């Protein structure tokens, strides 16, 4: 049997709805794919009739890896491994019989669905489905047609220059192509929530700059490694990630030395947010992202959020604000961050957690307490000692 060469047909999601912006979205998506696919070999990526085509340019190209990478690219709703053939009913039937041999060995019923974007094709969609269905039925006598609840659906698409045959599409990641919404700084701890928040906002087209605060020697090298590992899992969804690690030890020691214990958490959070805002401005980012969920812990009440937010001007995105922990955990498992987040290393906030944090802090006492610190000097010190880690 000949070796079948398939292509990938990618169906973009919402971007087809974006009217005048469509070209901009499509170009960004293709640009993201081209860079990402280098890891799987040499590919030709092009767009035609609301579909993106990925074709191997050399024998060495790894199509399976390419399909997996495309399925993790935001902006794509599904990925089809499709075999191209001549636009002729017999060529289409032959291709279906050959390409689907593996799939047909495991099923009992099937149906064929045809689409024609070339309306000059001599058969109607229904006639073509019947013709290809009949040929498959003859070739595989143990498999029968069932148009209502088939085990398997064979798809035939007659496009402008070629026809394509494919089986079930691989679900894509959905969302918008990374970059179309601009840039944002994500405060990434080693916990369960913030990696999920990062994922959710990358999905809405933001290019993410992850920022992590650690507090050596109170936090270990392993805590930092955990965040690097989280970034590695998130990288395929984000196209590119450069983690900025900030040494927060001096800030936390100064807070501990000078401020009331019950305000440690909210004041640290205000410093983190201020530093993240400076990094955002440096990088042309228009917002911050956190993994907060209303009421989950003391620092995540309306009052604490208001006091934190008062420290900065940029909008703070909180994609998990209305999610239950169980919902967040489910998504963390799905994207593959949960097991890493579950590693037991201390985060800088846990090390300095007060025994009785104020759940409803008021702004005036917080500002008064911060008056004992040289906030600007502490921020500048942090910004001068950032470790950048390019995630690969
Ligand atoms: P997570 O599961 O994301 O750690 P959490 O439930 O532990 O969240 P908090 O500790 O209150 O909640 O943190 C709230 C948010 O503040 C986090 O989701 C994250 O965005 C940010 N944050 C907390 N600690 C750090 C840190 N060490 N570095 C960067 N961001 C942090
Ligand atoms: Mg945490």
Coordinates of C-alpha atoms and ligand atoms in Angstrom, one line a residue:
X1 CA 0.0 0.0 0.0
X2 CA 1.3 3.4 -0.8
X3 CA 2.2 5.8 2.0
X4 CA -0.5 8.4 2.2
X5 CA 0.6 12.0 2.5
X6 CA -1.8 14.1 4.4
X7 CA -2.0 17.8 5.1
X8 CA -3.5 19.6 8.0
X9 CA -6.6 21.7 7.4
X10 CA -7.1 24.1 10.3
X11 CA -10.4 25.8 11.0
X12 CA -10.0 29.2 12.6
X13 CA -12.6 30.1 15.2
X14 CA -13.9 33.5 16.0
X15 CA -11.5 35.2 13.7
X16 CA -13.7 34.5 10.7
X17 CA -16.3 36.7 12.4
X18 CA -14.1 39.7 12.8
X19 CA -15.0 41.6 9.6
X20 CA -12.4 44.2 8.7
X21 CA -9.9 42.8 11.2
X22 CA -10.0 39.3 9.6
X23 CA -6.8 39.8 7.7
X24 CA -4.9 41.1 10.8
X25 CA -6.1 38.1 12.8
X26 CA -5.3 35.6 10.0
X27 CA -1.8 37.0 9.5
X28 CA -1.1 36.8 13.2
X29 CA -2.4 33.2 13.4
X30 CA -0.2 32.2 10.4
X31 CA 2.8 34.0 11.9
X32 CA 2.3 32.2 15.2
X33 CA 2.0 28.8 13.4
X34 CA 5.0 29.3 11.3
X35 CA 7.3 30.0 14.3
X36 CA 5.8 27.1 16.3
X37 CA 5.9 24.6 13.5
X38 CA 9.7 25.0 13.1
X39 CA 9.9 22.5 16.0
X40 CA 8.3 19.8 13.7
X41 CA 10.2 20.5 10.4
X42 CA 9.7 22.5 7.3
X43 CA 6.1 23.4 6.5
X44 CA 4.2 25.6 4.0
X45 CA 1.4 27.5 5.8
X46 CA -1.2 29.3 3.8
X47 CA -4.9 30.5 4.1
X48 CA -7.6 30.1 1.6
X49 CA -11.4 30.2 1.9
X50 CA -11.4 30.5 5.7
X51 CA -9.2 27.5 6.1
X52 CA -5.5 27.3 7.0
X53 CA -3.4 24.7 5.1
X54 CA -0.3 23.2 6.6
X55 CA 1.7 21.2 4.1
X56 CA 5.0 19.4 4.7
X57 CA 7.9 20.7 2.6
X58 CA 10.2 17.7 3.2
X59 CA 10.1 14.0 4.0
X60 CA 11.5 14.7 7.5
X61 CA 8.6 16.9 8.6
X62 CA 6.8 15.3 11.6
X63 CA 3.1 15.6 10.7
X64 CA 1.9 14.1 14.0
X65 CA 3.9 16.6 16.0
X66 CA 2.7 19.4 13.7
X67 CA -0.9 18.4 14.3
X68 CA -0.4 18.3 18.1
X69 CA 1.2 21.8 18.0
X70 CA -1.6 23.2 15.9
X71 CA -4.2 21.8 18.3
X72 CA -2.6 23.8 21.1
X73 CA -2.6 27.1 19.1
X74 CA -5.2 29.6 20.1
X75 CA -7.4 30.8 17.2
X76 CA -8.0 27.3 15.9
X77 CA -11.1 25.3 16.6
X78 CA -10.2 22.1 14.9
X79 CA -7.4 20.3 13.1
X80 CA -8.2 17.8 10.3
X81 CA -5.6 15.4 9.0
X82 CA -6.8 15.5 5.4
X83 CA -5.6 13.7 2.3
X84 CA -5.8 15.8 -0.9
X85 CA -6.8 14.2 -4.2
X86 CA -8.1 15.1 -7.6
X87 CA -11.6 16.6 -7.8
X88 CA -13.1 13.5 -9.3
X89 CA -15.6 11.2 -7.7
X90 CA -13.6 8.0 -8.3
X91 CA -10.4 9.6 -7.1
X92 CA -12.2 10.7 -3.9
X93 CA -13.6 7.3 -3.3
X94 CA -10.2 5.6 -3.8
X95 CA -8.6 8.0 -1.5
X96 CA -11.2 7.4 1.2
X97 CA -10.9 3.6 0.9
X98 CA -7.1 3.8 1.2
X99 CA -6.8 6.5 3.9
X100 CA -9.5 5.2 6.2
X101 CA -8.4 1.6 6.2
X102 CA -7.1 1.9 9.8
X103 CA -10.1 3.7 11.1
X104 CA -12.5 1.3 9.4
X105 CA -10.9 -1.7 11.1
X106 CA -12.3 -0.5 14.5
X107 CA -15.9 0.6 13.6
X108 CA -19.2 -0.9 12.6
X109 CA -21.1 2.0 11.1
X110 CA -20.2 5.2 9.3
X111 CA -21.6 8.0 7.2
X112 CA -20.1 10.3 4.6
X113 CA -20.6 14.1 4.8
X114 CA -19.6 16.2 1.8
X115 CA -19.1 19.9 1.4
X116 CA -18.5 21.7 -1.9
X117 CA -17.1 25.2 -1.9
X118 CA -16.7 24.6 -5.6
X119 CA -20.3 24.7 -6.7
X120 CA -19.4 23.7 -10.3
X121 CA -18.5 20.2 -9.1
X122 CA -20.9 17.9 -11.2
X123 CA -22.4 16.0 -8.2
X124 CA -24.4 17.6 -5.4
X125 CA -23.1 17.1 -1.8
X126 CA -25.7 14.4 -1.2
X127 CA -24.9 12.6 -4.5
X128 CA -21.2 12.7 -3.7
X129 CA -21.8 11.4 -0.1
X130 CA -23.9 8.5 -1.5
X131 CA -21.3 7.7 -4.2
X132 CA -18.3 7.6 -1.7
X133 CA -20.5 5.9 0.9
X134 CA -21.3 3.1 -1.6
X135 CA -17.7 2.6 -2.6
X136 CA -16.7 2.4 1.1
X137 CA -19.5 0.0 1.8
X138 CA -18.3 -2.3 -1.1
X139 CA -14.7 -2.1 0.1
X140 CA -15.5 -2.9 3.7
X141 CA -18.3 -5.4 3.8
X142 CA -18.3 -5.6 7.6
X143 CA -19.0 -1.9 8.0
X144 CA -22.5 -0.5 7.3
X145 CA -23.9 2.9 6.6
X146 CA -25.8 4.6 9.4
X147 CA -26.7 8.2 8.7
X148 CA -28.2 8.8 12.2
X149 CA -25.8 7.6 14.8
X150 CA -22.7 6.4 13.0
X151 CA -19.5 5.3 14.8
X152 CA -17.4 7.3 12.4
X153 CA -18.0 10.2 10.0
X154 CA -16.0 10.5 6.8
X155 CA -15.7 14.1 5.6
X156 CA -15.2 15.0 2.0
X157 CA -14.5 18.6 1.0
X158 CA -14.4 19.8 -2.6
X159 CA -12.4 22.9 -2.6
X160 CA -11.1 25.2 -5.3
X161 CA -8.2 23.3 -6.6
X162 CA -8.4 19.9 -4.8
X163 CA -10.7 17.7 -2.9
X164 CA -9.9 16.5 0.6
X165 CA -10.9 13.4 2.6
X166 CA -10.6 13.3 6.4
X167 CA -12.0 11.6 9.5
X168 CA -12.9 13.1 12.8
X169 CA -11.1 16.4 13.4
X170 CA -8.9 16.9 16.5
X171 CA -10.4 19.6 18.7
X172 CA -8.4 22.7 18.7
X173 CA -7.8 25.1 21.7
X174 CA -10.3 27.8 20.4
X175 CA -9.8 31.4 21.5
X176 CA -8.1 34.2 19.6
X177 CA -4.6 34.1 18.1
X178 CA -2.0 35.2 20.7
X179 CA -1.0 38.8 20.2
X180 CA -4.2 40.1 18.6
X181 CA -5.3 41.6 22.0
X182 CA -1.9 43.1 22.9
X183 CA 0.3 42.3 25.8
X184 CA -0.3 41.7 29.5
X185 CA 1.8 40.9 32.6
X186 CA 0.6 37.9 34.6
X187 CA 1.5 37.5 38.2
X188 CA 2.5 33.9 38.3
X189 CA 2.9 32.1 41.6
X190 CA 3.6 28.4 41.8
X191 CA 0.0 27.8 42.9
X192 CA -2.9 26.2 41.1
X193 CA -4.8 29.4 40.2
X194 CA -2.5 31.8 38.4
X195 CA -1.3 29.3 35.7
X196 CA -4.9 28.7 34.8
X197 CA -5.5 32.5 34.8
X198 CA -2.6 32.9 32.4
X199 CA -3.9 30.2 30.1
X200 CA -7.4 31.8 30.1
X201 CA -6.1 35.2 29.1
X202 CA -3.6 33.9 26.5
X203 CA -6.7 32.3 25.0
X204 CA -8.2 35.7 24.6
X205 CA -5.3 36.8 22.4
X206 CA -3.0 38.3 24.9
X207 CA 0.8 37.9 24.6
X208 CA 1.8 37.1 28.2
X209 CA 4.8 38.3 30.2
X210 CA 4.9 36.1 33.3
X211 CA 6.3 37.7 36.5
X212 CA 7.2 35.6 39.6
X213 CA 8.2 36.9 43.0
X214 CA 10.4 34.8 45.1
X215 CA 12.1 35.4 48.5
X216 CA 15.4 33.5 48.8
X217 CA 16.6 32.1 51.2
X218 CA 13.0 31.8 52.6
X219 CA 11.9 30.2 49.3
X220 CA 14.0 27.5 47.7
X221 CA 15.5 27.1 44.2
X222 CA 12.9 24.4 43.8
X223 CA 10.0 26.9 44.2
X224 CA 11.5 28.8 41.2
X225 CA 12.0 25.7 39.2
X226 CA 8.4 24.8 39.7
X227 CA 7.4 28.1 38.1
X228 CA 9.8 27.5 35.2
X229 CA 8.2 24.1 34.7
X230 CA 4.7 25.6 34.8
X231 CA 5.9 28.0 32.1
X232 CA 7.1 25.1 30.0
X233 CA 3.7 23.5 30.0
X234 CA 2.1 26.8 29.1
X235 CA 4.5 27.7 26.4
X236 CA 2.8 25.9 23.5
X237 CA -0.3 28.0 24.2
X238 CA 1.6 31.3 24.5
X239 CA 4.0 31.1 21.5
X240 CA 6.8 32.7 23.5
X241 CA 7.4 33.2 27.2
X242 CA 10.2 35.1 29.1
X243 CA 9.7 34.7 32.8
X244 CA 10.8 37.6 34.9
X245 CA 11.8 36.5 38.4
X246 CA 11.9 39.2 41.0
X247 CA 13.7 39.0 44.3
X248 CA 11.1 40.1 46.8
X249 CA 13.0 39.3 50.0
X250 CA 13.9 42.8 51.0
X251 CA 10.4 44.1 50.4
X252 CA 8.9 41.4 52.6
X253 CA 11.5 41.9 55.3
X254 CA 10.8 45.6 55.4
X255 CA 7.1 45.1 55.5
X256 CA 7.5 42.6 58.3
X257 CA 9.8 45.0 60.2
X258 CA 7.6 48.1 59.8
X259 CA 4.0 47.3 59.3
X260 CA 1.2 45.7 61.4
X261 CA 1.2 42.0 61.0
X262 CA -2.5 41.8 60.0
X263 CA -1.7 44.0 56.9
X264 CA 1.3 42.0 55.6
X265 CA -0.6 40.2 52.9
X266 CA -2.4 43.2 51.5
X267 CA 0.7 45.4 51.6
X268 CA 2.9 42.7 49.9
X269 CA 0.2 42.3 47.3
X270 CA 0.2 46.1 46.6
X271 CA 4.0 46.0 46.1
X272 CA 3.8 43.0 43.8
X273 CA 1.1 44.8 41.8
X274 CA 3.1 48.0 41.6
X275 CA 6.2 46.2 40.4
X276 CA 4.2 44.3 37.9
X277 CA 2.8 47.5 36.6
X278 CA 6.3 49.0 36.1
X279 CA 7.2 45.8 34.2
X280 CA 4.1 46.1 32.1
X281 CA 4.9 49.7 31.2
X282 CA 8.5 48.8 30.2
X283 CA 7.1 46.1 27.9
X284 CA 4.2 48.0 26.4
X285 CA 1.7 45.8 28.2
X286 CA -1.8 47.3 28.9
X287 CA -3.0 45.2 31.8
X288 CA -2.1 42.8 34.7
X289 CA -3.5 39.3 35.3
X290 CA -3.9 37.5 38.6
X291 CA -5.4 34.2 39.6
X292 CA -7.7 35.6 42.3
X293 CA -11.1 34.1 43.0
X294 CA -13.6 35.9 45.1
X295 CA -13.6 34.8 48.8
X296 CA -11.0 32.1 48.3
X297 CA -8.6 33.5 50.9
X298 CA -8.3 36.6 53.1
X299 CA -6.7 38.7 50.4
X300 CA -9.5 37.9 47.9
X301 CA -12.4 39.8 49.5
X302 CA -13.9 42.8 47.7
X303 CA -12.3 45.1 50.3
X304 CA -8.8 43.6 49.9
X305 CA -9.1 43.7 46.1
X306 CA -10.1 47.3 46.3
X307 CA -7.1 48.2 48.5
X308 CA -4.7 46.3 46.2
X309 CA -6.1 47.8 43.0
X310 CA -5.7 51.3 44.5
X311 CA -1.9 50.9 44.2
X312 CA -1.9 50.9 40.4
X313 CA -3.6 52.5 37.3
X314 CA -3.6 49.6 34.8
X315 CA -6.6 47.4 34.7
X316 CA -6.2 44.0 36.5
X317 CA -7.8 41.0 34.7
X318 CA -9.0 38.3 37.1
X319 CA -10.4 35.6 34.8
X320 CA -11.1 33.2 37.7
X321 CA -12.9 35.7 40.0
X322 CA -16.2 33.8 39.6
X323 CA -14.8 30.3 39.5
X324 CA -15.0 27.6 42.2
X325 CA -11.8 25.9 43.2
X326 CA -13.1 22.6 41.7
X327 CA -13.6 24.3 38.3
X328 CA -10.1 25.8 38.5
X329 CA -8.6 22.4 39.4
X330 CA -10.4 20.7 36.5
X331 CA -9.0 23.2 34.0
X332 CA -5.5 22.9 35.6
X333 CA -5.6 19.2 35.1
X334 CA -6.8 19.6 31.5
X335 CA -4.0 21.9 30.5
X336 CA -1.4 19.9 32.5
X337 CA -0.3 22.4 35.2
X338 CA -2.0 20.7 38.2
X339 CA 0.6 18.2 39.1
X340 CA 3.4 20.8 39.0
X341 CA 1.3 23.2 41.1
X342 CA 0.8 20.5 43.6
X343 CA 4.5 20.2 44.4
X344 CA 5.0 21.3 48.0
X345 CA 7.5 24.1 47.8
X346 CA 6.8 27.3 49.7
X347 CA 5.8 30.5 47.9
X348 CA 7.0 33.8 49.2
X349 CA 3.6 34.8 50.4
X350 CA 3.2 31.6 52.4
X351 CA 6.4 32.2 54.2
X352 CA 5.3 35.7 55.4
X353 CA 1.6 34.9 56.0
X354 CA 0.2 36.6 59.1
X355 CA -1.6 34.5 61.7
X356 CA -4.7 36.7 61.4
X357 CA -4.8 38.6 58.1
X358 CA -7.3 41.4 57.9
X359 CA -10.1 40.2 55.6
X360 CA -11.7 43.7 55.2
X361 CA -8.7 46.1 55.1
X362 CA -9.4 49.8 54.8
X363 CA -7.2 52.0 52.6
X364 CA -6.2 54.7 55.1
X365 CA -4.5 52.4 57.7
X366 CA -2.7 50.6 54.8
X367 CA -1.4 53.9 53.3
X368 CA -0.4 55.0 56.8
X369 CA 1.5 51.7 57.4
X370 CA 3.2 52.0 54.0
X371 CA 4.3 55.5 55.0
X372 CA 7.0 53.8 57.1
X373 CA 8.6 52.3 54.0
X374 CA 10.6 53.9 51.2
X375 CA 8.3 52.3 48.6
X376 CA 10.0 53.8 45.6
X377 CA 13.5 52.7 46.7
X378 CA 12.2 49.2 47.3
X379 CA 10.5 49.0 43.9
X380 CA 13.6 50.4 42.1
X381 CA 15.8 47.8 43.9
X382 CA 13.5 45.0 42.7
X383 CA 13.4 46.3 39.2
X384 CA 17.2 46.5 39.0
X385 CA 17.7 42.8 39.9
X386 CA 15.3 40.9 37.6
X387 CA 16.3 37.5 36.4
X388 CA 15.0 36.8 32.9
X389 CA 14.4 33.2 32.0
X390 CA 13.6 32.4 28.3
X391 CA 11.3 29.4 28.4
X392 CA 12.2 26.7 25.8
Ligands
LIG1 P1 -2.4 30.9 43.2 O1 -3.0 29.5 43.3 O2 -2.3 31.5 41.9 O3 -1.1 30.9 44.0 P2 -3.7 31.7 45.6 O4 -5.0 31.0 45.7 O5 -2.5 31.1 46.3 O6 -3.4 31.8 44.1 P3 -2.9 34.3 46.6 O7 -1.7 33.7 47.3 O8 -3.8 35.2 47.4 O9 -3.9 33.2 46.0 O10 -2.4 35.0 45.3 C1 -3.4 35.7 44.5 C2 -2.7 36.0 43.2 O11 -1.6 36.9 43.4 C3 -2.1 34.8 42.5 O12 -3.1 34.1 41.8 C4 -1.0 35.4 41.7 O13 -1.6 36.0 40.5 C5 -0.5 36.5 42.5 N1 0.6 36.0 43.3 C6 0.7 35.5 44.6 N2 1.9 35.1 44.9 C7 2.7 35.4 43.9 C8 4.1 35.2 43.6 N3 4.9 34.7 44.5 N4 4.6 35.6 42.4 C9 3.7 36.1 41.5 N5 2.4 36.3 41.7 C10 1.9 36.0 42.8
LIG2 MG1 -0.6 31.0 45.9

